[in-house]
Coordinates of C-alpha atoms and ligand atoms in Angstrom, one line a residue:
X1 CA 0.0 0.0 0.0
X2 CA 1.9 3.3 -1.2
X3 CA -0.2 6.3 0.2
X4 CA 1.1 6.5 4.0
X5 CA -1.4 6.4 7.0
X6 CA -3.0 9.6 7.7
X7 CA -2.5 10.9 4.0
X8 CA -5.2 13.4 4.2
X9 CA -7.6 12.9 1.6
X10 CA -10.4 15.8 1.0
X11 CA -11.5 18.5 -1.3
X12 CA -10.9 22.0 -1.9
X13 CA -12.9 25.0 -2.3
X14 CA -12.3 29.1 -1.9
X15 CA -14.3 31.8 -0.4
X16 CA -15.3 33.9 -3.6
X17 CA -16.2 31.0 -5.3
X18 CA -18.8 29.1 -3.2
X19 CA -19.8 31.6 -0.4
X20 CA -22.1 33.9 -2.2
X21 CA -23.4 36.2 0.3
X22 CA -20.9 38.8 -1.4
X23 CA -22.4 42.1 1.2
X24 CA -23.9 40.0 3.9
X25 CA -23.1 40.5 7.5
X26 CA -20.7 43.4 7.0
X27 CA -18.2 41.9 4.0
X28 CA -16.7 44.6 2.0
X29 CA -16.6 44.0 -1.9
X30 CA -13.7 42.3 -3.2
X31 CA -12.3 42.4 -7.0
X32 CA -14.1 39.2 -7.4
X33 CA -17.7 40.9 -6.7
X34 CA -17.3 43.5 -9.9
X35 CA -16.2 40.5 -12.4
X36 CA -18.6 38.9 -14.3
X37 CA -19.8 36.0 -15.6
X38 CA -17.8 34.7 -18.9
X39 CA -17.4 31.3 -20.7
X40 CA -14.6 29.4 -22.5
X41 CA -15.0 32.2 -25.6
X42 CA -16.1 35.8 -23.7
X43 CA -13.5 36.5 -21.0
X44 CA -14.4 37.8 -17.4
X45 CA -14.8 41.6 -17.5
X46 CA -14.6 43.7 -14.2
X47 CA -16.6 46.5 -14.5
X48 CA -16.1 50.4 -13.3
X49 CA -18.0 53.9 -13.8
X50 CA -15.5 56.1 -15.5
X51 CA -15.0 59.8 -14.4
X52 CA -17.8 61.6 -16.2
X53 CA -20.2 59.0 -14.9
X54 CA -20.5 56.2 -18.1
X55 CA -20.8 52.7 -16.8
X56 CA -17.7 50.5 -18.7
X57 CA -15.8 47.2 -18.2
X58 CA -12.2 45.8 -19.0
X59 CA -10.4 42.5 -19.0
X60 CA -10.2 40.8 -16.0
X61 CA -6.4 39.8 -16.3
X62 CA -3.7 42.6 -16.9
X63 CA -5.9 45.7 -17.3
X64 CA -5.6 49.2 -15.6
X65 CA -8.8 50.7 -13.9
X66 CA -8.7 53.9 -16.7
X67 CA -7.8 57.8 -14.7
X68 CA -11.0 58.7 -12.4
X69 CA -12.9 55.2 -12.7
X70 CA -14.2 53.8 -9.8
X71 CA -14.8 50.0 -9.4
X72 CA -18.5 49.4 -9.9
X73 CA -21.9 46.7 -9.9
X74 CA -23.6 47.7 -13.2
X75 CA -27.4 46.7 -13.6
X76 CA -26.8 44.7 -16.9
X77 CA -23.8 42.5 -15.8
X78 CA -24.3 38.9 -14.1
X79 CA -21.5 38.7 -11.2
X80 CA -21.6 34.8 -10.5
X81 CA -19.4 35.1 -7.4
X82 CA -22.2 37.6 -5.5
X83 CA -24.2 34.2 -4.7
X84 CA -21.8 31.4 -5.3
X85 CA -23.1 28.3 -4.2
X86 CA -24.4 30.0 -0.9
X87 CA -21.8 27.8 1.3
X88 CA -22.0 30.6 3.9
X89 CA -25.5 29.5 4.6
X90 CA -25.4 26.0 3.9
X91 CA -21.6 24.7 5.3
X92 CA -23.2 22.7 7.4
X93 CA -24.6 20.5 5.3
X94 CA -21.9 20.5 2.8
X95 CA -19.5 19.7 5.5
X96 CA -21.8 16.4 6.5
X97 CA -21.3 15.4 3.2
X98 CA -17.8 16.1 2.7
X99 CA -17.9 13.9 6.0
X100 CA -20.2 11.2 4.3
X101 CA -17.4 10.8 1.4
X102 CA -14.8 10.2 4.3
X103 CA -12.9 13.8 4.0
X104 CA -10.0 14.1 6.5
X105 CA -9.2 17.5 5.1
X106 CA -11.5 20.4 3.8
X107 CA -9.3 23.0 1.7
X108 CA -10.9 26.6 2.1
X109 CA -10.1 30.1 2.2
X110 CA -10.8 33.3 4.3
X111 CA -12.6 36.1 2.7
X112 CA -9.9 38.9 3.2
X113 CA -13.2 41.7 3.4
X114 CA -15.2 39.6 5.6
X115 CA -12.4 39.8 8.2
X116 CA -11.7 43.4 7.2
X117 CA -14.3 45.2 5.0
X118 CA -12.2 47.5 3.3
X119 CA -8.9 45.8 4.6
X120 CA -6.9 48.0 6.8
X121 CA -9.5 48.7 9.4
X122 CA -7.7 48.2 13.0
X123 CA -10.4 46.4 14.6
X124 CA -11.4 43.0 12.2
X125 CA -15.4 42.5 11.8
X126 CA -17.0 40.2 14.6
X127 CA -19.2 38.7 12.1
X128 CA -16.4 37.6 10.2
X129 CA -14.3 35.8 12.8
X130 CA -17.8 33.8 14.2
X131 CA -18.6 32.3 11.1
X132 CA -15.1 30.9 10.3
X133 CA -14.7 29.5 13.3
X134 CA -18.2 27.9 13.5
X135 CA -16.8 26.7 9.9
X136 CA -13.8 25.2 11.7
X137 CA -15.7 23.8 14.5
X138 CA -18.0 22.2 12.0
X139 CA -15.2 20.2 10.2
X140 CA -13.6 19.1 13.9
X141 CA -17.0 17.8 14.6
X142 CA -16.7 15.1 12.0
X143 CA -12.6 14.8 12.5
X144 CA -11.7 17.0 9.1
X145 CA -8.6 18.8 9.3
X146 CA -9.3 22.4 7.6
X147 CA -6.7 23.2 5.0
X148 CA -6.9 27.3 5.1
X149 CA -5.7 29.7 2.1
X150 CA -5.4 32.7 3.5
X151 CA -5.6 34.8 0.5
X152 CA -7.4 33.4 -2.8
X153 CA -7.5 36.1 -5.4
X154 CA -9.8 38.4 -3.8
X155 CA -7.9 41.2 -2.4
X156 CA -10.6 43.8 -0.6
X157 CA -11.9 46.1 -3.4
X158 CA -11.1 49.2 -1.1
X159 CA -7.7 48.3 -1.0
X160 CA -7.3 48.1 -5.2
X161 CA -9.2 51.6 -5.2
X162 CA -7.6 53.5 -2.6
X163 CA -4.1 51.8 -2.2
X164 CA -3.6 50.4 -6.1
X165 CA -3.6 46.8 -4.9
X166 CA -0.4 44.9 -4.6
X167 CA 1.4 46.8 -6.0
X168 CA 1.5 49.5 -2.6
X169 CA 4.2 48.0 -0.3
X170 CA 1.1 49.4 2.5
X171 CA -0.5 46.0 1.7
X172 CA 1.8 43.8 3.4
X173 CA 1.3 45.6 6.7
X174 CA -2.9 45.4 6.0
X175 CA -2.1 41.6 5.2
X176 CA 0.1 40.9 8.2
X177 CA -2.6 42.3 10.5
X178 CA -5.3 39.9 8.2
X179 CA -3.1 36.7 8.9
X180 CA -2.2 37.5 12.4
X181 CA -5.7 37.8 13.4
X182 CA -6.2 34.7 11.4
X183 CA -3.4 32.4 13.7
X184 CA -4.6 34.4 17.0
X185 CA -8.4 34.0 16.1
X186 CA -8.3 30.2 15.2
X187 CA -5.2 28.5 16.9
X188 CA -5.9 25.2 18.0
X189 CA -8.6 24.6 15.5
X190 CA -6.6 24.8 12.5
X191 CA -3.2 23.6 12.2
X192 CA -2.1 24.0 8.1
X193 CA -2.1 27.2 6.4
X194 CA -1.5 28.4 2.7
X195 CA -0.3 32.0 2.5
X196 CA -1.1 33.0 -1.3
X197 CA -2.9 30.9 -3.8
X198 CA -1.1 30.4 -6.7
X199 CA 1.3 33.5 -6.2
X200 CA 3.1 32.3 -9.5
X201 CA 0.1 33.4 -11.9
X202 CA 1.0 37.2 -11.7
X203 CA 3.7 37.0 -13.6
X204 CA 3.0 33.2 -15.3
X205 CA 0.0 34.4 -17.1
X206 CA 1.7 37.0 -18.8
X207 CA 4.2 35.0 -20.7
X208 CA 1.0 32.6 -21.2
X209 CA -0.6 34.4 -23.5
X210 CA 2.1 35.5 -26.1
X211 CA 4.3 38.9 -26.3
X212 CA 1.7 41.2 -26.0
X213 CA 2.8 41.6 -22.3
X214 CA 4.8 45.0 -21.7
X215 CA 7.6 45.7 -19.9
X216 CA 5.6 48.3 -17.7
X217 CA 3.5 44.9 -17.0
X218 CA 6.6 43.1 -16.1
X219 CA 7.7 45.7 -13.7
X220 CA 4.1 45.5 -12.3
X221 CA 3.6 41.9 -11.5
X222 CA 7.7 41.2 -10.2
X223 CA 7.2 43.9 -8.0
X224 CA 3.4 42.6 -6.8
X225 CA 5.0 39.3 -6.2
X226 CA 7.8 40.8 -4.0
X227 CA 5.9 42.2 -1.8
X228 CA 3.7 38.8 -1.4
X229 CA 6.6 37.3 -1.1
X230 CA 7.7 39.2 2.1
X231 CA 4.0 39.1 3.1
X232 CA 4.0 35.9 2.9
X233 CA 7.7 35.5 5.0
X234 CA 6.1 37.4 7.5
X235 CA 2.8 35.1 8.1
X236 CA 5.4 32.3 8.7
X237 CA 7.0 33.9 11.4
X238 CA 4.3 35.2 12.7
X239 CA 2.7 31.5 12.8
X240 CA 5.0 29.5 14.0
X241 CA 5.3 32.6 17.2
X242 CA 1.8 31.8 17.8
X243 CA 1.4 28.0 17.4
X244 CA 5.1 26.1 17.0
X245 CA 2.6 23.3 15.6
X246 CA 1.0 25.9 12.6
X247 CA 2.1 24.3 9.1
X248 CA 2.8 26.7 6.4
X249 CA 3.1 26.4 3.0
X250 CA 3.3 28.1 0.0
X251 CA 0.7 27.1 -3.5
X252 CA 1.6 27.1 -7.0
X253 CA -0.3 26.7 -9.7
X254 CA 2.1 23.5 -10.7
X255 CA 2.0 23.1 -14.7
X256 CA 4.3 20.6 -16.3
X257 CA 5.9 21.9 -19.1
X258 CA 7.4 20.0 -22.1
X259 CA 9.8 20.7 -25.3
X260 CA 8.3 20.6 -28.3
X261 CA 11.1 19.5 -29.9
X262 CA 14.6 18.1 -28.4
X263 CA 16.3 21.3 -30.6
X264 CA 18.2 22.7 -27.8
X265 CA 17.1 25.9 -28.1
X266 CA 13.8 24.3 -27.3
X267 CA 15.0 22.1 -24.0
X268 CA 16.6 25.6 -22.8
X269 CA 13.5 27.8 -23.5
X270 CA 11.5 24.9 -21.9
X271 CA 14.2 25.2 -18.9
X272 CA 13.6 29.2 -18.8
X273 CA 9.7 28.5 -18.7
X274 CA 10.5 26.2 -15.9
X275 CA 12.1 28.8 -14.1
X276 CA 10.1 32.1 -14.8
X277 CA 6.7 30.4 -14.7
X278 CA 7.5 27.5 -11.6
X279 CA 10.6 27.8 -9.9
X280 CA 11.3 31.6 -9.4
X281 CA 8.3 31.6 -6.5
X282 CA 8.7 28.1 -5.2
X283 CA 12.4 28.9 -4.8
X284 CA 11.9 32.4 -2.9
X285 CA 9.2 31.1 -0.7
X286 CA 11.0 27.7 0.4
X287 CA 15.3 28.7 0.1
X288 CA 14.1 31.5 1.7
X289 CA 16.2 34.0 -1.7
X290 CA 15.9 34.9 -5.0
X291 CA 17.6 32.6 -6.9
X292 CA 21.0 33.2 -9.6
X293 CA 18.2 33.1 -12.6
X294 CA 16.3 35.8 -11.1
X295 CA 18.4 39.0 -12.6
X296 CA 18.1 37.2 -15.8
X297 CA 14.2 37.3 -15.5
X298 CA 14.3 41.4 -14.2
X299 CA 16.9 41.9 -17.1
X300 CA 14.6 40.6 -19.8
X301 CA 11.9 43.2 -18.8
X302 CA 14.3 45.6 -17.4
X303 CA 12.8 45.1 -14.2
X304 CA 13.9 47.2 -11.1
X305 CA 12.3 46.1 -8.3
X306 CA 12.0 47.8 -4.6
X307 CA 13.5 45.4 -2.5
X308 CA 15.2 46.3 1.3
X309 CA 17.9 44.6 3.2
X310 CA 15.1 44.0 6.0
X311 CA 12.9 42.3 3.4
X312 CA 15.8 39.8 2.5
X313 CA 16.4 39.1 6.1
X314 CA 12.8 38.3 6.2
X315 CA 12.6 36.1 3.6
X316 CA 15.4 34.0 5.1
X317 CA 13.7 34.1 8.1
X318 CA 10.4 33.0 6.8
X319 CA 10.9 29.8 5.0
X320 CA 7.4 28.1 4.3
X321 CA 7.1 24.3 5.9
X322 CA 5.4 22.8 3.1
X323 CA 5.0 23.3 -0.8
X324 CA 1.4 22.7 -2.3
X325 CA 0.4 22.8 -5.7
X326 CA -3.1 23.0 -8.1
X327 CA -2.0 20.9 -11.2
X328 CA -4.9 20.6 -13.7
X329 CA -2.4 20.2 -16.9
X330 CA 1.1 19.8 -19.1
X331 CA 1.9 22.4 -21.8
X332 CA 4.1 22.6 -24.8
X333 CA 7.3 25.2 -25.2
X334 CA 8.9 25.3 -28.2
X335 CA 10.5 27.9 -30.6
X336 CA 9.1 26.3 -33.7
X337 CA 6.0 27.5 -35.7
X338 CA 3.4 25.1 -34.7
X339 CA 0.5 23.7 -36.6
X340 CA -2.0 23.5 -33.9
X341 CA -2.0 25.5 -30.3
X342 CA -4.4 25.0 -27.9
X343 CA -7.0 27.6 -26.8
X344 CA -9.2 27.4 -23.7
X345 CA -9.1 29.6 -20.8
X346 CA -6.6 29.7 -18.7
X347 CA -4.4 27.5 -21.3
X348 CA -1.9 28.2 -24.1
X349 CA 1.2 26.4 -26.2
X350 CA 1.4 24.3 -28.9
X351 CA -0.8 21.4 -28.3
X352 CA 0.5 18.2 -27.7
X353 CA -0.6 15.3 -30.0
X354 CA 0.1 12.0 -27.4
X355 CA -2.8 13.6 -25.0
X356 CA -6.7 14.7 -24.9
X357 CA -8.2 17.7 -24.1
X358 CA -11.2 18.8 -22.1
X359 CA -13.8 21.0 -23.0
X360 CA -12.3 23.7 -21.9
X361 CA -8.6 23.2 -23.8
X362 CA -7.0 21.6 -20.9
X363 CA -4.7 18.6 -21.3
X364 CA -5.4 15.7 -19.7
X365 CA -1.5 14.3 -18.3
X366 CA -1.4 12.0 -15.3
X367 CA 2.3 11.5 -15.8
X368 CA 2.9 15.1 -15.7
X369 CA 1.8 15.0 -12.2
X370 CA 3.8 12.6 -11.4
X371 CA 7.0 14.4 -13.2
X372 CA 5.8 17.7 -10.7
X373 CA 5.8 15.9 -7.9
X374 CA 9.3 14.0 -8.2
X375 CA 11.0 17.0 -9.8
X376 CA 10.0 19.2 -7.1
X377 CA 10.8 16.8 -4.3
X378 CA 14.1 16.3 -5.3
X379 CA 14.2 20.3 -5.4
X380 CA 13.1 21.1 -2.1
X381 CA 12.6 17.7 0.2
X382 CA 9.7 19.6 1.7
X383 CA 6.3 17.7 2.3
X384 CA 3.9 18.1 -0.4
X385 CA 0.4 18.5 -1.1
X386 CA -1.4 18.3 -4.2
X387 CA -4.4 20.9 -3.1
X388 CA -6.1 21.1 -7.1
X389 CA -6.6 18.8 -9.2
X390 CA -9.8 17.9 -11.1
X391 CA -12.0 17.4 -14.6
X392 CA -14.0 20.5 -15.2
X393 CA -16.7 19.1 -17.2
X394 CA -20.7 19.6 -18.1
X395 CA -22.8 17.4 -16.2
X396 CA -26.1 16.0 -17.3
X397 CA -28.9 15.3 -14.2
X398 CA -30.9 12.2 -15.1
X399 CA -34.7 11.8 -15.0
X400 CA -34.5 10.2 -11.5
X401 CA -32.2 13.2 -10.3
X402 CA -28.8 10.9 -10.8
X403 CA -25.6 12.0 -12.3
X404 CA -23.2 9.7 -14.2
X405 CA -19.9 10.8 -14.2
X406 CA -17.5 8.4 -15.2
X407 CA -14.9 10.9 -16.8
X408 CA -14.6 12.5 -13.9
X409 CA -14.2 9.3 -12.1
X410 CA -11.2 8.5 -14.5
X411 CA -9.7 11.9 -14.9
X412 CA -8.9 11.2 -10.8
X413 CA -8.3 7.8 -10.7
X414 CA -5.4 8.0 -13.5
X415 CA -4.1 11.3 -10.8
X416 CA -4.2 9.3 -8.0
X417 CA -2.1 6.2 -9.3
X418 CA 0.5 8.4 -10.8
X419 CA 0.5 10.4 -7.3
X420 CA 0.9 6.4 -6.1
X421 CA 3.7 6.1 -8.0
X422 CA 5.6 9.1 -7.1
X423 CA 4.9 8.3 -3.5
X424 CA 7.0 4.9 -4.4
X425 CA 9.5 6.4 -5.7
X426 CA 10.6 8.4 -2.8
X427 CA 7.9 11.7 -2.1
X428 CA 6.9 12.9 0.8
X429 CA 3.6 13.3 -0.8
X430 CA 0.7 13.9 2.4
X431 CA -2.0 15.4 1.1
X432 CA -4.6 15.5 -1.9
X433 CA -7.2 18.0 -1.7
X434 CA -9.2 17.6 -5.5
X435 CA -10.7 21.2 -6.6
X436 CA -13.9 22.0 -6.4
X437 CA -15.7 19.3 -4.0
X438 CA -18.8 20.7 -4.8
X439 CA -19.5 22.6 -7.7
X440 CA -18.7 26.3 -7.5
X441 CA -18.0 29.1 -9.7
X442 CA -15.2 28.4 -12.0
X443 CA -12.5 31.1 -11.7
X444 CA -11.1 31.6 -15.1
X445 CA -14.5 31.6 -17.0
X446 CA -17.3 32.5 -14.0
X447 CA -19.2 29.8 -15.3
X448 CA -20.8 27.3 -13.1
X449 CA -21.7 24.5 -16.2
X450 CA -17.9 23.8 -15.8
X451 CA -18.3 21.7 -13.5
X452 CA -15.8 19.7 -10.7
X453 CA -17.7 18.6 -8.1
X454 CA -18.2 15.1 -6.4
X455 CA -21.7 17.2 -5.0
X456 CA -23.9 18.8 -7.4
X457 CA -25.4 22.2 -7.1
X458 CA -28.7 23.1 -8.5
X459 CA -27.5 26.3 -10.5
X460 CA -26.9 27.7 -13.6
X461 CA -25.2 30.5 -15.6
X462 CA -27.9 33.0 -14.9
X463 CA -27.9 32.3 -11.2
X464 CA -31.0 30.4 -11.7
X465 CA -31.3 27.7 -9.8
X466 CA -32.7 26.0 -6.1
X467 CA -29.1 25.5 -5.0
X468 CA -29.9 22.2 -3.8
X469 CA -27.3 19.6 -3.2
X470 CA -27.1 16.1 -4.7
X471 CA -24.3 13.2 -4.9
X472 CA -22.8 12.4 -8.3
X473 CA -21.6 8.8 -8.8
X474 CA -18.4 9.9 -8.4
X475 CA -19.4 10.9 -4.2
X476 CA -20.0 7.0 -4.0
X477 CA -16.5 6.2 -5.9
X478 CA -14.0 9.0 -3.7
X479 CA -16.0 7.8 -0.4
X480 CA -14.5 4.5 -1.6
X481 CA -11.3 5.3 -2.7
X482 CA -10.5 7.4 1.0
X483 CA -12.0 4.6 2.9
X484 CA -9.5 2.4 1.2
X485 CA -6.6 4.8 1.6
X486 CA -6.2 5.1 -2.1
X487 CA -6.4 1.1 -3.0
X488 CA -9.8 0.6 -4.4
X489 CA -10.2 3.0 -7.2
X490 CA -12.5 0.7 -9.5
Ligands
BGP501 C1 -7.1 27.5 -10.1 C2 -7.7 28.3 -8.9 C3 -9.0 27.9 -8.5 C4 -9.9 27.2 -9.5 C5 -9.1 26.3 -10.5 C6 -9.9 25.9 -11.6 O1 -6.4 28.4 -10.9 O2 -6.8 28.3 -7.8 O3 -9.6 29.0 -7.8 O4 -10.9 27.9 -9.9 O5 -8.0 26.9 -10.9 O6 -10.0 26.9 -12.6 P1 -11.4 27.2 -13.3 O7 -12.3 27.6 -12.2 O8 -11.0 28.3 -14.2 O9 -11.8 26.0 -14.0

């Protein structure tokens, strides 16, 4: 038997995308409240009243809110995240049946504004702080372990308007004061903590999709990231002061990539990729430095970045415990013209003819899990979690209300024997939390047809819906499959 005792099998989930109750009990607006709904085709737009008063909308990745506009709900926009999946009124039955499949670990995040409604208030909002822990308390009933994110792409809107978002070095004193109250608030009710959810995108998704990304862009999103980075430092030490016990670790959104060719000026831009897209943050966030590569990376965009001896210290001093990863898919890097790329949201590169694709353009690649996970072992011999991984897919309900989902059901079961395999071969793999438990509101396209969930969720793409829950075959097969400790996946 390869998965060890105690792996902590669960699910994962995050606050903007299955809450809902967006300005309930004092929550401030986060960036994720003015986004709307979008599909595989139309991109998320995030919309804003400009400075003479006309209502208008931009990109949701890369753009700049235009002089004078202020962040805004418009009347003929649908914003998906406002009502999620309503988890902050029903957690407690999703958590019973998270605890009917077996779940020893529930990944979820905080909602940044329903701590602090506009983010750096002194005093945090009581509201807040009840229901999480009456979350945590919840999972303990039923022996879960909660898996918290502390900050999963939804910065307090306030904080974008008034501060300019990330890129302020203010916000890692408004986030310290978030994560403190986080470890003070919860201590001996949860013990493993994520500081940034996949802190690599910023800068990842602008090589993604092509050249069009400027250096002005670059100097943006390097910068962003250092100050996460020494955000993130700090919540370390600040943890482990509170609780020696606190886990910590750092998430990437892990993609494999591959050379499209073995021309070595393919294997050395795939190396590069490697490097700008993966290792640059895994390699600050658990060396605890930047790395020799990293000038390189500045020099390309001619990238000058506001960095202090104190913030070095601290990121030697903050060294995260564990590295976790979302891995969904492989790419293709190559220098070549190619004669078919792939195009889906949140995907790009040459596609890659010895694998399928989703409906959505993503790859389907076991094996490159397993090439994550033993690459990035042998890099760090940290523990390691997979906390995403699933098939976003369209579901069909039957007559008699079931749901048949056996590509779902193979998607994981082809994961979790190449996770096996890695295991065998030496990695201190604990954890595997798959995304989306229950359906929610997909991130990259606001839609809620794509689909990951083991629990289905009576809603649709206009909001329309009961929001009732029911199981999918797949609850019966992962209830099987954790109950087994990974050896009955049939
Ligand atoms: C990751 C995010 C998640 C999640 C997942 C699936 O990037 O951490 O929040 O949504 O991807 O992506 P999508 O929702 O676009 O299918």
């Amino acid at each position: 038997m390869s998965f060890p005792k105690g792996f902590y099998w669960g699910g994962a989930t995050a606050a903007n995308q299955c809450e809902g109750a967006w300005n309930v009990d004092g929550r401030g607006p986060a960036l994720t409240d003015v986004t709307t709904g979008g599909s595989v085709k139309e991109p998320r737009y995030i919309t804003y009243i400009d400075k003479d008063g006309k209502p208008g909308k931009m990109r949701s990745m890369g753009a700049v809110l235009p002089e004078g506009a202020k962040y805004a709900v418009l009347d003929d926009y649908y914003y998906p995240n406002h009502d999620g999946v309503d988890f902050y009124h029903r957690y407690k039955e999703d958590i019973a049946l998270f605890a009917e499949m077996g779940f020893k670990m529930f990944r979820m995040s905080i909602s940044w504004s329903r701590l602090y409604p506009n983010g750096d208030e002194e005093e945090p909002n009581q509201k807040g702080i009840d229901f999480y822990r009456s979350v945590f308390e919840e999972c303990r009933k039923y022996n879960i372990e909660p898996l918290v994110t502390i900050h999963h792409f939804d910065t307090p809107l306030y904080l974008e308007e008034h501060y300019g978002g990330w890129t302020n070095r203010k916000l890692i004193e408004f986030y310290d004061r978030f994560a403190e109250t986080c470890f003070r608030e919860y201590k001996g009710l949860v013990k493993y903590w994520l500081t940034f959810n996949e802190i690599n995108n910023t800068v990842m998704f602008l090589e993604m999709f092509g050249n069009t990304a400027t250096d002005e862009m670059y100097q943006k999103a390097y910068q962003q990231l250092h100050y996460q980075f020494v955000a993130s430092a700090h919540a370390v030490k600040k943890a482990h002061e509170i609780d020696p016990n606190y886990v910590v670790g750092c998430m990437i959104c892990g993609i494999t990539f591959y050379p499209g060719t073995c021309d070595p000026e393919d294997i050395l831009l795939n190396r590069h990729t490697w490097e700008k897209g993966i290792f640059y943050c895994g390699d600050v966030q658990c060396k605890g430095k930047y790395p020799t590569y990293a000038k390189r990376l500045w020099d390309e965009h001619n990238v000058h970045l506001d960095i202090t001896e104190q913030d070095l210290i601290d990121l030697k001093e903050g060294k995260v415990d564990m590295y976790t990863f979302s891995y969904y898919m492989s790419t293709v890097v190559t220098t070549h013209e190619v004669e078919e790329k792939v195009s889906g949201n949140f995907s790009a590169g040459a596609k890659n003819p010895y694998l399928n694709y989703s409906d959505w353009g993503w790859a389907f690649d076991p094996k490159g899990l397993r090439y994550y996970l033993e690459m990035i072992y042998d890099r760090y011999e940290l523990p390691l979690m997979v906390v995403e991984n699933g098939l976003g897919a369209f579901d069909k309900v039957e007559e008699d209300g079931s749901i048949h989902d056996p590509y779902r059901i193979d998607y994981l079961r082809e994961h979790i024997l190449d996770m096996e395999k890695a295991i065998e071969n030496g990695v201190d793999l604990i954890g595997y939390t798959t995304w989306g438990c229950i359906d929610l509101v997909s991130a990259g396209t606001g839609e809620m047809r794509k689909r990951y969930g083991f629990i289905y969720v009576d809603k649709d793409d206009e909001g329309k819906g009961t929001f009732d829950r029911s199981r999918k075959d797949s609850f019966y097969w992962y209830k099987k499959v954790i109950a087994s400790n990974g050896t009955d996946l049939d």
